[in-house]
């Protein structure tokens, strides 16, 4: 399993995630890897920033940090996104533990 979808900067406690986001899903969930990105389905439309807002709220919950510590760095209008998470003690690999691969 490749872990090239995230990078941790230990001195600043910043986690950088590379994501592939699929809006208009039935529910918001991590579905596995998509190339070198973590794939997340979002239960929100890609209209007026709804999917981005839902994505950031979901990541804040998953990484147990306040929403203000999650920043969308790239991909505001794209499925390919780069997000920074500051100050989380959650190991990103654990996000894949609940993903079921058939």
Coordinates of N, CA and C in Angstrom, one line a residue:
X1 N 0.8 -1.2 0.0 CA 0.0 0.0 0.0 C 0.9 1.2 0.0
X2 N 0.7 2.1 -0.9 CA 1.4 3.4 -1.0 C 0.9 4.4 -0.1
X3 N 1.8 5.1 0.5 CA 1.4 6.2 1.4 C 1.9 7.6 0.8
X4 N 1.9 7.6 -0.5 CA 2.3 8.9 -1.2 C 1.2 9.9 -1.2
X5 N 0.1 9.6 -0.7 CA -1.1 10.5 -0.6 C -1.0 11.5 0.5
X6 N 0.0 11.3 1.4 CA 0.1 12.3 2.5 C 1.6 12.6 2.8
X7 N 1.8 13.7 3.4 CA 3.2 14.1 3.8 C 3.0 14.8 5.2
X8 N 3.9 14.5 6.1 CA 3.9 15.1 7.4 C 5.1 16.0 7.6
X9 N 4.9 17.2 8.0 CA 6.0 18.1 8.4 C 6.0 18.2 9.9
X10 N 6.9 17.4 10.5 CA 6.9 17.3 11.9 C 7.2 18.6 12.7
X11 N 8.1 19.4 12.2 CA 8.5 20.6 12.9 C 7.3 21.6 13.1
X12 N 6.4 21.6 12.1 CA 5.3 22.5 12.1 C 4.0 21.8 12.4
X13 N 4.0 20.4 12.6 CA 2.8 19.6 12.8 C 1.8 19.8 11.7
X14 N 2.2 19.8 10.5 CA 1.3 20.0 9.4 C 1.3 18.7 8.5
X15 N 0.1 18.2 8.3 CA -0.2 17.1 7.5 C -0.8 17.6 6.2
X16 N -0.1 17.2 5.0 CA -0.6 17.6 3.7 C -1.2 16.3 3.1
X17 N -2.5 16.4 2.6 CA -3.2 15.3 2.0 C -3.4 15.6 0.5
X18 N -3.2 14.6 -0.3 CA -3.6 14.7 -1.7 C -4.9 13.8 -1.8
X19 N -6.0 14.5 -2.3 CA -7.3 13.9 -2.3 C -7.9 13.8 -3.7
X20 N -8.7 12.8 -4.0 CA -9.6 12.7 -5.1 C -11.0 12.7 -4.6
X21 N -11.7 13.7 -4.9 CA -13.1 13.9 -4.2 C -14.2 13.7 -5.3
X22 N -15.2 12.9 -4.9 CA -16.3 12.6 -5.7 C -17.5 13.2 -5.1
X23 N -18.1 14.3 -5.6 CA -19.3 14.9 -5.0 C -20.5 14.2 -5.4
X24 N -21.6 14.6 -4.8 CA -23.0 14.0 -5.1 C -23.1 12.5 -4.7
X25 N -22.4 12.1 -3.7 CA -22.5 10.7 -3.3 C -23.7 10.5 -2.3
X26 N -24.0 9.3 -2.1 CA -25.1 9.0 -1.2 C -24.7 9.4 0.3
X27 N -23.5 9.1 0.6 CA -23.0 9.4 2.0 C -21.5 9.8 1.9
X28 N -21.1 10.6 2.8 CA -19.7 11.0 2.9 C -18.8 9.9 3.5
X29 N -17.8 9.5 2.8 CA -17.0 8.4 3.3 C -15.7 8.3 2.5
X30 N -14.7 7.7 3.2 CA -13.4 7.4 2.5 C -13.6 6.1 1.9
X31 N -13.2 6.0 0.6 CA -13.4 4.8 -0.2 C -12.1 4.0 -0.6
X32 N -11.0 4.6 -0.2 CA -9.7 3.9 -0.5 C -8.8 4.9 -1.2
X33 N -7.9 4.3 -2.0 CA -6.9 5.1 -2.8 C -7.3 5.1 -4.2
X34 N -7.0 6.3 -4.9 CA -7.2 6.5 -6.3 C -5.9 7.0 -6.8
X35 N -5.1 6.1 -7.3 CA -3.7 6.5 -7.7 C -2.9 6.9 -6.5
X36 N -2.4 8.1 -6.6 CA -1.6 8.6 -5.4 C -2.4 9.6 -4.6
X37 N -3.7 9.4 -4.5 CA -4.6 10.2 -3.8 C -5.6 9.4 -2.9
X38 N -6.0 9.9 -1.8 CA -7.0 9.3 -1.0 C -8.4 9.7 -1.6
X39 N -9.2 8.7 -1.9 CA -10.5 9.0 -2.5 C -11.6 9.1 -1.4
X40 N -12.3 10.2 -1.5 CA -13.4 10.5 -0.6 C -14.6 10.9 -1.3
X41 N -15.7 10.2 -1.0 CA -17.0 10.5 -1.6 C -17.7 11.5 -0.7
X42 N -18.3 12.5 -1.2 CA -18.9 13.6 -0.5 C -20.4 13.7 -0.8
X43 N -21.2 13.7 0.3 CA -22.7 13.8 0.2 C -23.1 15.3 0.1
X44 N -22.6 15.9 -1.0 CA -23.0 17.4 -1.2 C -22.7 17.6 -2.7
X45 N -23.4 18.6 -3.2 CA -23.2 19.0 -4.6 C -22.0 19.9 -4.7
X46 N -21.4 19.8 -5.9 CA -20.3 20.7 -6.2 C -20.8 22.0 -6.7
X47 N -21.6 22.7 -5.9 CA -22.2 23.9 -6.3 C -22.0 24.9 -5.1
X48 N -21.6 26.1 -5.4 CA -21.4 27.2 -4.4 C -20.5 26.7 -3.3
X49 N -19.5 25.9 -3.5 CA -18.6 25.5 -2.5 C -19.2 24.5 -1.4
X50 N -20.4 23.9 -1.7 CA -21.0 23.0 -0.8 C -20.1 21.7 -0.5
X51 N -19.6 21.1 -1.6 CA -18.8 19.9 -1.5 C -17.5 20.2 -0.7
X52 N -16.9 21.4 -1.0 CA -15.6 21.7 -0.3 C -15.9 21.9 1.2
X53 N -17.0 22.6 1.5 CA -17.3 22.9 2.9 C -17.5 21.5 3.6
X54 N -18.3 20.6 3.0 CA -18.6 19.3 3.6 C -17.3 18.5 3.8
X55 N -16.4 18.6 2.7 CA -15.1 17.9 2.8 C -14.3 18.4 4.0
X56 N -14.2 19.7 4.1 CA -13.3 20.2 5.2 C -13.9 19.9 6.6
X57 N -15.2 19.9 6.7 CA -15.9 19.5 8.0 C -15.7 18.0 8.3
X58 N -15.8 17.2 7.3 CA -15.5 15.8 7.4 C -14.1 15.5 7.9
X59 N -13.1 16.2 7.2 CA -11.7 16.0 7.6 C -11.4 16.5 9.0
X60 N -12.1 17.6 9.4 CA -11.9 18.1 10.8 C -12.3 17.1 11.8
X61 N -13.5 16.4 11.5 CA -14.0 15.4 12.4 C -13.0 14.2 12.4
X62 N -12.6 13.7 11.3 CA -11.8 12.5 11.2 C -10.4 12.8 11.9
X63 N -9.9 14.0 11.7 CA -8.6 14.3 12.3 C -8.7 14.9 13.7
X64 N -9.9 15.0 14.2 CA -10.2 15.5 15.6 C -9.5 16.9 15.8
X65 N -9.7 17.8 14.9 CA -9.2 19.2 15.1 C -10.3 20.1 14.7
X66 N -10.2 21.4 15.2 CA -11.2 22.4 14.8 C -11.2 22.7 13.3
X67 N -12.3 23.1 12.8 CA -12.4 23.4 11.3 C -11.3 24.4 10.9
X68 N -11.0 25.3 11.8 CA -10.0 26.4 11.4 C -8.6 25.8 11.2
X69 N -8.4 24.6 11.6 CA -7.1 24.0 11.4 C -7.0 23.1 10.1
X70 N -8.0 23.2 9.3 CA -8.1 22.5 8.0 C -8.1 23.6 6.9
X71 N -7.2 23.5 5.9 CA -7.1 24.5 4.9 C -7.1 23.8 3.5
X72 N -7.9 24.2 2.6 CA -7.9 23.8 1.2 C -6.8 24.6 0.5
X73 N -5.7 23.9 0.1 CA -4.6 24.6 -0.5 C -4.7 24.7 -2.0
X74 N -5.2 23.6 -2.6 CA -5.3 23.6 -4.1 C -6.6 22.8 -4.4
X75 N -7.2 23.2 -5.6 CA -8.3 22.4 -6.2 C -9.7 22.8 -5.8
X76 N -9.8 24.1 -5.6 CA -11.2 24.6 -5.2 C -12.3 24.2 -6.2
X77 N -11.9 24.1 -7.5 CA -12.9 23.8 -8.5 C -12.5 22.5 -9.2
X78 N -11.8 21.6 -8.5 CA -11.4 20.4 -9.1 C -11.7 19.2 -8.2
X79 N -11.7 18.0 -8.8 CA -11.8 16.8 -8.0 C -10.5 16.5 -7.3
X80 N -9.4 16.9 -7.9 CA -8.1 16.7 -7.3 C -7.8 17.9 -6.3
X81 N -7.6 17.6 -5.0 CA -7.4 18.6 -4.0 C -6.2 18.3 -3.2
X82 N -5.6 19.4 -2.6 CA -4.6 19.3 -1.6 C -5.1 20.1 -0.4
X83 N -5.1 19.4 0.7 CA -5.6 19.9 2.0 C -4.5 19.8 3.0
X84 N -4.4 20.9 3.9 CA -3.5 20.8 5.0 C -4.3 20.7 6.3
X85 N -3.8 19.8 7.2 CA -4.3 19.6 8.5 C -3.3 20.0 9.5
X86 N -3.6 20.9 10.4 CA -2.6 21.4 11.4 C -2.9 20.8 12.8
X87 N -1.9 20.3 13.4 CA -2.0 19.9 14.8 C -2.8 18.7 15.2
X88 N -2.9 17.7 14.2 CA -3.7 16.5 14.5 C -2.7 15.4 15.0
X89 N -3.1 14.6 15.9 CA -2.3 13.5 16.4 C -2.7 12.2 15.7
X90 N -3.7 12.2 14.8 CA -4.2 11.1 14.1 C -3.3 10.7 13.0
X91 N -2.9 9.4 12.9 CA -2.1 8.9 11.8 C -3.0 8.8 10.6
X92 N -2.7 9.4 9.5 CA -3.5 9.3 8.3 C -3.7 7.9 7.8
X93 N -2.8 7.0 8.0 CA -3.0 5.6 7.6 C -4.2 4.9 8.2
X94 N -4.6 5.4 9.4 CA -5.8 4.8 10.1 C -7.1 5.1 9.4
X95 N -7.1 6.1 8.5 CA -8.3 6.4 7.8 C -8.7 5.3 6.8
X96 N -7.7 4.5 6.4 CA -7.9 3.4 5.5 C -8.3 2.2 6.2
X97 N -8.3 2.1 7.5 CA -8.6 0.9 8.3 C -10.0 0.5 8.1
X98 N -11.0 1.4 7.9 CA -12.4 1.1 7.8 C -12.8 0.9 6.4
X99 N -11.9 1.0 5.4 CA -12.3 0.8 4.0 C -12.3 -0.7 3.7
X100 N -13.4 -1.1 3.1 CA -13.5 -2.5 2.8 C -13.3 -2.7 1.3
X101 N -12.3 -3.5 1.0 CA -12.0 -3.8 -0.4 C -12.5 -5.1 -0.8
X102 N -13.4 -5.2 -1.8 CA -14.0 -6.5 -2.2 C -13.0 -7.4 -2.8

